[in-house]
mmCIF file of C-alpha atoms in Angstrom:
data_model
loop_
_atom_site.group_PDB
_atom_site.id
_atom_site.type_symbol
_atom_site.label_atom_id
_atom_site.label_comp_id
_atom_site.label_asym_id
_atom_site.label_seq_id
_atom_site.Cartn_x
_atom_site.Cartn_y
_atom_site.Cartn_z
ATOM 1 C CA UNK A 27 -121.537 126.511 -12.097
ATOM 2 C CA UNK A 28 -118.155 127.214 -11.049
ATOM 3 C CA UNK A 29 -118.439 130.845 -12.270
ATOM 4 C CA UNK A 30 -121.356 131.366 -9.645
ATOM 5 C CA UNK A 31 -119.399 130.056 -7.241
ATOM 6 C CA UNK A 32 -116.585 132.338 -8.293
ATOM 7 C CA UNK A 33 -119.037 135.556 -8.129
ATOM 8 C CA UNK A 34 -120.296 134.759 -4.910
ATOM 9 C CA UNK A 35 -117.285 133.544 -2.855
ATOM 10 C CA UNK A 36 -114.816 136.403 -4.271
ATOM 11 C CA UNK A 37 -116.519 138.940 -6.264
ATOM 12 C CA UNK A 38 -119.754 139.841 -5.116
ATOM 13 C CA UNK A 39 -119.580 143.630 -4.623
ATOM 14 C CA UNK A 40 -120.156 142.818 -0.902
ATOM 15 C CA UNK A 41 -116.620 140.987 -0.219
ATOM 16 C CA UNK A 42 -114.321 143.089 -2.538
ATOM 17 C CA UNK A 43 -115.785 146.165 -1.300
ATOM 18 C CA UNK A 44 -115.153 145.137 2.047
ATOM 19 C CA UNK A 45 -113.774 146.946 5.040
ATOM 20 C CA UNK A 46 -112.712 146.443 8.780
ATOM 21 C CA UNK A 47 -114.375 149.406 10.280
ATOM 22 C CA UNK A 48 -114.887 149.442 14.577
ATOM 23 C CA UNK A 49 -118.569 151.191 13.169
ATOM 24 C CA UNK A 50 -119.803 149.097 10.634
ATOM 25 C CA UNK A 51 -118.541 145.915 11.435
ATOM 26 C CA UNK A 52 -119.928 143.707 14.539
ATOM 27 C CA UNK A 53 -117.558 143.004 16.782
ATOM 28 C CA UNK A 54 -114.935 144.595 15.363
ATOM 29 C CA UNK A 55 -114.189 146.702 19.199
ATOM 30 C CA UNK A 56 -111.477 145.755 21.615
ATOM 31 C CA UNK A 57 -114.348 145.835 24.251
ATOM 32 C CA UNK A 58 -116.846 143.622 22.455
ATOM 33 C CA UNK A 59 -113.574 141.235 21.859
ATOM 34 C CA UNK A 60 -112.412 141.448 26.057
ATOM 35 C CA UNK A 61 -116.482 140.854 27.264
ATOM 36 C CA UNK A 62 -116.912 138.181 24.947
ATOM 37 C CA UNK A 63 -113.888 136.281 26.267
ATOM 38 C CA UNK A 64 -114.968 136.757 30.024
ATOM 39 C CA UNK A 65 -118.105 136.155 29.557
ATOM 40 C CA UNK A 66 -117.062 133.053 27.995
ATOM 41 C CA UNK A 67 -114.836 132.026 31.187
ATOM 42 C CA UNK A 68 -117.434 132.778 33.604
ATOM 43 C CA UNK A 69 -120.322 131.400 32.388
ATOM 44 C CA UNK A 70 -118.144 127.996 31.081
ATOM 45 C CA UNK A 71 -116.446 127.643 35.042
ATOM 46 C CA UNK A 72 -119.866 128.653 36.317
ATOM 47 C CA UNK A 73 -121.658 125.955 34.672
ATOM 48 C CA UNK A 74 -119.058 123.620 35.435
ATOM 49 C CA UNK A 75 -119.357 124.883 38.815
ATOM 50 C CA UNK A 76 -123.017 124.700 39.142
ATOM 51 C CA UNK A 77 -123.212 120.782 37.530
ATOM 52 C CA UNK A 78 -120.787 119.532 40.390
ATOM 53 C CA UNK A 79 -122.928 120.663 43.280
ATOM 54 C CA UNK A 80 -126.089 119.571 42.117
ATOM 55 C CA UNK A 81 -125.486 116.611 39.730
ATOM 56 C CA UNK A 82 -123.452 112.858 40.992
ATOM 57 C CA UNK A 83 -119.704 113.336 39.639
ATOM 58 C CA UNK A 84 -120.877 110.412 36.925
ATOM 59 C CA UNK A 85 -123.574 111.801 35.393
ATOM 60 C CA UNK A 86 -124.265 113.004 31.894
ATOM 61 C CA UNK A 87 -126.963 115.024 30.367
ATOM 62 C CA UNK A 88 -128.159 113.934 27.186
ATOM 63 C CA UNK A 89 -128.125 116.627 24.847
ATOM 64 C CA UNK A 90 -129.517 114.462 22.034
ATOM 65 C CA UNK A 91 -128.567 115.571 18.068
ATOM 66 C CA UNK A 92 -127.466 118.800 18.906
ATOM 67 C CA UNK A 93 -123.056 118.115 19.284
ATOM 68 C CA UNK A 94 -123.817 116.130 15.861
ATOM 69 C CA UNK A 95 -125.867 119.602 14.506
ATOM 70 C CA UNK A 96 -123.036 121.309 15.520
ATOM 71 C CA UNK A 97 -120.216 119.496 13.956
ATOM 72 C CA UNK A 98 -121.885 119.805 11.154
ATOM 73 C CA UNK A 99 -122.510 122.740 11.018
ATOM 74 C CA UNK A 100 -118.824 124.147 12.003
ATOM 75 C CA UNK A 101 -117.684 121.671 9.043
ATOM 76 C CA UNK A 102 -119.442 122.793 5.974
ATOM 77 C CA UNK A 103 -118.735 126.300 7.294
ATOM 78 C CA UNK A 104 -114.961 125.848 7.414
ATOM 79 C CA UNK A 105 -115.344 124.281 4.096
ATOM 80 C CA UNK A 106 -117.183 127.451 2.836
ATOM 81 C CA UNK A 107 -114.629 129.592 3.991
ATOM 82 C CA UNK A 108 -111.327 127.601 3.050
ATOM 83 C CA UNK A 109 -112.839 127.703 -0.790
ATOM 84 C CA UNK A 110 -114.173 131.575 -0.272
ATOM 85 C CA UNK A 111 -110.557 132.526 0.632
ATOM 86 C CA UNK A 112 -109.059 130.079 -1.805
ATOM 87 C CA UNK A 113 -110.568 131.737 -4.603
ATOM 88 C CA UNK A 114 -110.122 135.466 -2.979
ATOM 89 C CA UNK A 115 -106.525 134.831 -2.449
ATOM 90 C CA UNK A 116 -106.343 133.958 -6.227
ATOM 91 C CA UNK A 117 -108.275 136.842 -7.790
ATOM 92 C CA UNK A 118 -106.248 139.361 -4.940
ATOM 93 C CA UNK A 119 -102.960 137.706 -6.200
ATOM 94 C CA UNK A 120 -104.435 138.580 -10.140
ATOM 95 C CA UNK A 121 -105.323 141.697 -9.369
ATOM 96 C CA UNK A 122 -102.330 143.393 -7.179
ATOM 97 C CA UNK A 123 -98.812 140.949 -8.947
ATOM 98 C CA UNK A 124 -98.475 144.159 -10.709
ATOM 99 C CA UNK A 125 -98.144 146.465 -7.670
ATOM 100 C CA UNK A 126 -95.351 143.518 -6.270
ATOM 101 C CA UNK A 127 -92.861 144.903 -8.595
ATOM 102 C CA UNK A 128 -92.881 148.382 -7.011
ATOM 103 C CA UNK A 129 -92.295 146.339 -3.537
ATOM 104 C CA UNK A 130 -89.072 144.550 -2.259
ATOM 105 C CA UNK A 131 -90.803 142.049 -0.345
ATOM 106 C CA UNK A 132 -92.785 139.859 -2.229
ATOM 107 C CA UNK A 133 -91.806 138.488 -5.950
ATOM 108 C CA UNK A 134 -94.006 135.011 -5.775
ATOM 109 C CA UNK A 135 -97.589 134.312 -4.832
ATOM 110 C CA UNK A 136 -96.663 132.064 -1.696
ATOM 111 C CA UNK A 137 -94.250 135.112 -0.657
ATOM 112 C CA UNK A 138 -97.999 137.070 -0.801
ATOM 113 C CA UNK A 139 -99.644 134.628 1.549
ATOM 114 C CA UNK A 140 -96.575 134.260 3.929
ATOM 115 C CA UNK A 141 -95.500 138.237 3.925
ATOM 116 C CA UNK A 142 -98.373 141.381 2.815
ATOM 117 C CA UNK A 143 -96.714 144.348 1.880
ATOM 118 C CA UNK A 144 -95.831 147.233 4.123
ATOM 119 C CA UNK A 145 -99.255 149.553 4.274
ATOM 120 C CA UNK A 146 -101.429 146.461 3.670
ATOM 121 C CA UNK A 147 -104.854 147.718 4.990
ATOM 122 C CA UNK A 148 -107.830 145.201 6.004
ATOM 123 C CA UNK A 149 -110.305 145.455 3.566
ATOM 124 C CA UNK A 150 -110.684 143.628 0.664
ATOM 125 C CA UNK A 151 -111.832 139.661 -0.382
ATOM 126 C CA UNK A 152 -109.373 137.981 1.963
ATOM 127 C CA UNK A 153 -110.189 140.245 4.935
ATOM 128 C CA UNK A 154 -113.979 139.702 4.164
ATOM 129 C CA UNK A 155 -113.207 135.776 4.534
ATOM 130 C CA UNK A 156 -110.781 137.015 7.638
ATOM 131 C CA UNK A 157 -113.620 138.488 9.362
ATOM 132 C CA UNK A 158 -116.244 135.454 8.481
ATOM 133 C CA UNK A 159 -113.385 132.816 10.192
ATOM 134 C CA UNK A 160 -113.032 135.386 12.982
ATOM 135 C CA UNK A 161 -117.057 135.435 13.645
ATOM 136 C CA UNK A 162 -117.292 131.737 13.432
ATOM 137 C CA UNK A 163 -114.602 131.125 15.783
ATOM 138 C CA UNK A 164 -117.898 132.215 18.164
ATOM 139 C CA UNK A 165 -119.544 129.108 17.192
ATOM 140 C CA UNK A 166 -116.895 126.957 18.253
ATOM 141 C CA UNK A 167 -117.468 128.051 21.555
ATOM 142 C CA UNK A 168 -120.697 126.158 22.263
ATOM 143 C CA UNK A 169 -118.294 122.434 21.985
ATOM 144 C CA UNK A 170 -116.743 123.990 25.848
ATOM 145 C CA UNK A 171 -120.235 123.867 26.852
ATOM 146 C CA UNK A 172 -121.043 120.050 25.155
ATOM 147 C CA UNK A 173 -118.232 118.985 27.158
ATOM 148 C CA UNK A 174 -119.041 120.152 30.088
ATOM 149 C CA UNK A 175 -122.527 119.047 29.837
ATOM 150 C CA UNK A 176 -121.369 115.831 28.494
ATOM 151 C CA UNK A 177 -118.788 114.418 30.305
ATOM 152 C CA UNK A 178 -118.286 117.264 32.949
ATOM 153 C CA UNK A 179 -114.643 118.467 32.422
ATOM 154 C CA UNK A 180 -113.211 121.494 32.278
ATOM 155 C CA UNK A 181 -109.475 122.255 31.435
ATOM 156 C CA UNK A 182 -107.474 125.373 31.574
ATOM 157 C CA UNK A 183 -106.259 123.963 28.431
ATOM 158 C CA UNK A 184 -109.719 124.437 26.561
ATOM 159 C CA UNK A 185 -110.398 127.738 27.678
ATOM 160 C CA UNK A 186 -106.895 129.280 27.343
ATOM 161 C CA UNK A 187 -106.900 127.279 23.695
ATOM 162 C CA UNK A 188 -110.319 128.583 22.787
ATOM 163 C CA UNK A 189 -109.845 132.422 24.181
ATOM 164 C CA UNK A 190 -106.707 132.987 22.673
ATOM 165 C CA UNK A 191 -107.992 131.420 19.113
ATOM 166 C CA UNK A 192 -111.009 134.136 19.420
ATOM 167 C CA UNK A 193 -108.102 136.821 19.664
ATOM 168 C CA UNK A 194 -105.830 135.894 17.297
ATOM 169 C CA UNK A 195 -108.707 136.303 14.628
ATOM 170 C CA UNK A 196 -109.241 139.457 15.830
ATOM 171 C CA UNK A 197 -105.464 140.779 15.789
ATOM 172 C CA UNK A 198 -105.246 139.073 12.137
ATOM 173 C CA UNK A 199 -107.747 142.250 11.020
ATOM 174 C CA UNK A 200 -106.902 144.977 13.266
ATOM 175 C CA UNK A 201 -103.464 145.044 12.146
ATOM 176 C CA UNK A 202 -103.773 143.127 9.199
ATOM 177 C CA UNK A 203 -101.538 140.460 10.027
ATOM 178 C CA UNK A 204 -99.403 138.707 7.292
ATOM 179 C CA UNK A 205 -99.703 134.939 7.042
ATOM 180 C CA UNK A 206 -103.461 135.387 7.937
ATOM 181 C CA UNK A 207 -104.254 133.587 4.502
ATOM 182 C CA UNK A 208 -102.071 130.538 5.250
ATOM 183 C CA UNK A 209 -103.506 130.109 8.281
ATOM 184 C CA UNK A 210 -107.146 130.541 7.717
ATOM 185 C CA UNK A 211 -106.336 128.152 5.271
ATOM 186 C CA UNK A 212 -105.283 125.090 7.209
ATOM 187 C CA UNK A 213 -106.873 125.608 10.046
ATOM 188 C CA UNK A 214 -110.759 125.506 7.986
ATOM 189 C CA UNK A 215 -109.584 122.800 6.432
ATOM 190 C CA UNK A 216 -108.736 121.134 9.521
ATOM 191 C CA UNK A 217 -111.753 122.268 11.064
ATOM 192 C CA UNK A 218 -113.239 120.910 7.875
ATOM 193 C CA UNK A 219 -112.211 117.658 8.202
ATOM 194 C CA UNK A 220 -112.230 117.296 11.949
ATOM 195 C CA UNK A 221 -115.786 118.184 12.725
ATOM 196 C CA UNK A 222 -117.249 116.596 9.653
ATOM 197 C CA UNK A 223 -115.488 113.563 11.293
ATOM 198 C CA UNK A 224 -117.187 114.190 14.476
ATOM 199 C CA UNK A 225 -120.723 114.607 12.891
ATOM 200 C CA UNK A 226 -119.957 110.786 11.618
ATOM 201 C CA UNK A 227 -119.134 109.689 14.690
ATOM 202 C CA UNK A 228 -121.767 111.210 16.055
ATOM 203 C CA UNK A 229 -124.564 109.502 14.120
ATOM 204 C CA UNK A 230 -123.392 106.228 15.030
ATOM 205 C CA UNK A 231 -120.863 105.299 11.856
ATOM 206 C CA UNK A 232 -117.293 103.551 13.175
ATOM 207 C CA UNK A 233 -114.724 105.740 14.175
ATOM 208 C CA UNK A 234 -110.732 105.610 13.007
ATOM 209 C CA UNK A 235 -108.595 103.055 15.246
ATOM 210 C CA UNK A 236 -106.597 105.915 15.962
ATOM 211 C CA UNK A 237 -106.270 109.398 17.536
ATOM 212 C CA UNK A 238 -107.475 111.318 14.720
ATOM 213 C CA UNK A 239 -108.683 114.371 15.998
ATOM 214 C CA UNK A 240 -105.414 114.702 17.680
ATOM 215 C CA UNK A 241 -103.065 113.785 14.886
ATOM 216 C CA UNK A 242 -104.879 116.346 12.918
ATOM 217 C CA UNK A 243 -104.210 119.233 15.473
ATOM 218 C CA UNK A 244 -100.447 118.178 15.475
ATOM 219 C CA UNK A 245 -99.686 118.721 12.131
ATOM 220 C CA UNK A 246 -101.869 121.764 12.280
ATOM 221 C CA UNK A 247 -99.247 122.998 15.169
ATOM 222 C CA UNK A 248 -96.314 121.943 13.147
ATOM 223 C CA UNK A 249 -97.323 123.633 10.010
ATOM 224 C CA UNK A 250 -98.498 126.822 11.830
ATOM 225 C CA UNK A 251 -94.709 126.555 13.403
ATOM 226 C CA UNK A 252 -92.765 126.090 9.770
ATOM 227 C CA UNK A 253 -94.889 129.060 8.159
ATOM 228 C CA UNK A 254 -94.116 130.965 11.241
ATOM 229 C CA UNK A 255 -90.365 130.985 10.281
ATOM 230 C CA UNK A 256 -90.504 131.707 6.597
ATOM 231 C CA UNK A 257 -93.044 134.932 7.702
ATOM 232 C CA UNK A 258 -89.531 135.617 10.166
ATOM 233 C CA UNK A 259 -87.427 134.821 7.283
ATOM 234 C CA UNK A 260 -89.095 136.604 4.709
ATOM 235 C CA UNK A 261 -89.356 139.835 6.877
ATOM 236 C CA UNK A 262 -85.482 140.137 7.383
ATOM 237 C CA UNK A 263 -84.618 139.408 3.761
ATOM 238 C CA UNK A 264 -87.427 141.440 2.069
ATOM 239 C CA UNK A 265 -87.187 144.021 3.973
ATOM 240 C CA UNK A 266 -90.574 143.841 5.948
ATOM 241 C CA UNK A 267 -93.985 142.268 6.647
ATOM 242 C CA UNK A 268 -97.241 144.036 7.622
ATOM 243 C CA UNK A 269 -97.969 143.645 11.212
ATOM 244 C CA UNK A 270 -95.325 142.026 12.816
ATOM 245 C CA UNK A 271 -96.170 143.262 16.051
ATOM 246 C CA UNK A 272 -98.941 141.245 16.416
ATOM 247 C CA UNK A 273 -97.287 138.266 14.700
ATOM 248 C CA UNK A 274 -94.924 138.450 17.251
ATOM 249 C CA UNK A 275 -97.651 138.669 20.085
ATOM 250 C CA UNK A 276 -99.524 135.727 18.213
ATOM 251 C CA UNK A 277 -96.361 133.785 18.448
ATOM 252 C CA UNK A 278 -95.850 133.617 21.881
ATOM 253 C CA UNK A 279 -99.539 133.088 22.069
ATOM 254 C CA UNK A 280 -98.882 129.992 19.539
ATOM 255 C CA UNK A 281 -95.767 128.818 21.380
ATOM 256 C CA UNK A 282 -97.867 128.418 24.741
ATOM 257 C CA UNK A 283 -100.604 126.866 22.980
ATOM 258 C CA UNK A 284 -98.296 124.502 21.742
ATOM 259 C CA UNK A 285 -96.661 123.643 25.141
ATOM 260 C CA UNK A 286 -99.947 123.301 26.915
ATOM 261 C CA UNK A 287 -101.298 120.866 23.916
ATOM 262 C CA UNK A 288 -97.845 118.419 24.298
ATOM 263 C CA UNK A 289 -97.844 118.833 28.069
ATOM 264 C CA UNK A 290 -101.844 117.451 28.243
ATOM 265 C CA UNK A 291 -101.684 115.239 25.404
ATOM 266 C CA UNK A 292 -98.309 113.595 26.989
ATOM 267 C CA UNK A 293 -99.842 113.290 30.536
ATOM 268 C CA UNK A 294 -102.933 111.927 28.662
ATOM 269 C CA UNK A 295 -100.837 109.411 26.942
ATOM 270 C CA UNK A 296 -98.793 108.378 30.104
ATOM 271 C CA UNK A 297 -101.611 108.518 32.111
ATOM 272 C CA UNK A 298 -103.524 105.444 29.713
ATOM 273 C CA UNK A 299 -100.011 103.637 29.122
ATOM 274 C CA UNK A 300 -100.196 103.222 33.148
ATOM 275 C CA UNK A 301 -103.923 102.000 32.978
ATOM 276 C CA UNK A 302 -102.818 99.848 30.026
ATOM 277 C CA UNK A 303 -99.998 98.335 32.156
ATOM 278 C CA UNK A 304 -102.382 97.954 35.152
ATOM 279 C CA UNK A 305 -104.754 96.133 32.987
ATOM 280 C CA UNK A 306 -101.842 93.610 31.839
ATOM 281 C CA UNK A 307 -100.418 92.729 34.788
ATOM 282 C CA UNK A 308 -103.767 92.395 36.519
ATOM 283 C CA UNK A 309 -104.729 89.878 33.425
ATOM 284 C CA UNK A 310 -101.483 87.658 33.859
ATOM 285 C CA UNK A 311 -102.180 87.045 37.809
ATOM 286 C CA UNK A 312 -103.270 84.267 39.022
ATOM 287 C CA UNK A 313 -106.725 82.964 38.897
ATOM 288 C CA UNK A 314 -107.281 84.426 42.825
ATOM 289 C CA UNK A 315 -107.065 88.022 42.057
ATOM 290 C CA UNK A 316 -109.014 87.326 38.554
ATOM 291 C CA UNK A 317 -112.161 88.810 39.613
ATOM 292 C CA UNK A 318 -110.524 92.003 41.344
ATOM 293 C CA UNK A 319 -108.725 92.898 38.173
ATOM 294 C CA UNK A 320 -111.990 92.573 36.089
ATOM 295 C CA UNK A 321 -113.791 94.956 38.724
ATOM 296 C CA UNK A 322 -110.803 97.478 37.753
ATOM 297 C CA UNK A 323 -110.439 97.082 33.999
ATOM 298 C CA UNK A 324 -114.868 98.040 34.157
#
């Protein structure tokens, strides 16, 4: 059993023969990658757009099964993909330790997944899984839409979040970005974990009795941000990392991510602390103003 599952997450002729090419490989085009993104924006403000006109500010439209379908499905994908490049990274780290030895910047396996070599090109079992996270980051997508659909918001948060995301993938292949492994990595098994915790929400089960979803994407951030500095570190000491121009770009990318994320999330905490404190002082008033805090806290 696991030997199948060996063959045909890392060695089917398929993924180690793989290759980045802007010919053979669909949406592999700095055109295809800048459309995509606006035609994302438009049609998810034009929707959003479109709902507020015609629709009361309050209501919903039910979309039955499908968010839960979804979740789902962007779960046991990420799972796929975190074992697929898993066992890719293992059999790449088998197959090239010999090469390191010839090389000045890597001497341990977690050096390899922090810092590829100088030359690195994208082809091969870990860009194979690099360019499967990169096409599924299309399905994640369709959740703007849920939302909007769902409970009508739309934040320049989401969209930034989500268009940037879709880019980063893409920079991780075209210049075969070190520390791509790493973060494929955690962020399928977040996605793992996160959506296959909305699918049981979803169907009804009890949720956690605390922000999970958004306790999950801050240690995400923070590990993202302490891998970030041993790629830095490892660059200056070993004398060099493959595609540090993009890691650089995708830093600043990450760093604004990261400021946007604790500037909502800290608003959206202060914001409910102030309905929380609302909702206390309105209880502990006196039994004349008992029925206008009861039409509030509804």
């Amino acid at each position: 059993m696991m030997q199948s599952v060996k063959y045909w997450l890392s060695e089917h002729p398929s993924i180690v023969n793989f290759r980045w090419s802007h010919t053979q490989s669909f949406g592999s085009t700095w055109s295809f990658l800048f459309s995509s993104i606006a035609v994302y924006v438009v049609a998810a403000t034009t929707l959003h757009a479109f709902l507020s006109l015609v629709l009361p500010k309050r209501r919903r439209l039910p979309l039955g099964p499908i968010p839960a379908i979804h979740s789902l499905c962007v779960s046991l994908i990420s799972a796929v993909i975190f074992v697929g490049i898993l066992l890719s990274a293992a059999a790449e780290i088998r197959d090239t330790r010999w090469f390191w030895h010839r090389t000045k910047t890597i001497t341990t396996p977690f050096q390899w997944l922090l810092c590829f070599p100088l030359g690195t090109r994208p082809s091969g079992r870990v860009f194979f899984w690099s360019y499967v996270f990169y096409l599924s980051r299309f399905l994640h997508l369709f959740r703007t839409f849920f939302t909007i659909l769902r409970h009508r918001k739309l934040t320049f948060f989401h969209l930034f979040n989500q268009s940037i995301l879709l880019c980063m993938s893409f920079l991780w292949l075209e210049f075969s970005q070190s520390f791509q492994v790493l973060a494929i990595l955690l962020a399928t098994l977040l996605y793992s974990v996160v959506y296959g915790y909305r699918f049981w929400t979803a169907i009804g089960l009890p949720s956690a009795c605390f922000p999970f979803v958004v306790n999950c994407q801050v240690v995400l951030l923070g590990c993202n941000l302490l891998c970030h500095f041993g790629v830095l570190f490892l660059h200056f000491l070993k004398g060099g990392c493959n595609g540090m121009g993009a890691w650089g770009f995708n830093s600043v990318l990450n760093g604004v991510i990261l400021w946007l994320f604790l500037n909502f999330y800290v608003k959206r905490h202060l914001r409910k602390r102030n309905v929380d404190d609302a909702s206390g002082h309105g209880g502990s008033s006196s039994g004349r103003s008992r029925g206008s805090s009861e039409i509030k806290s509804e």
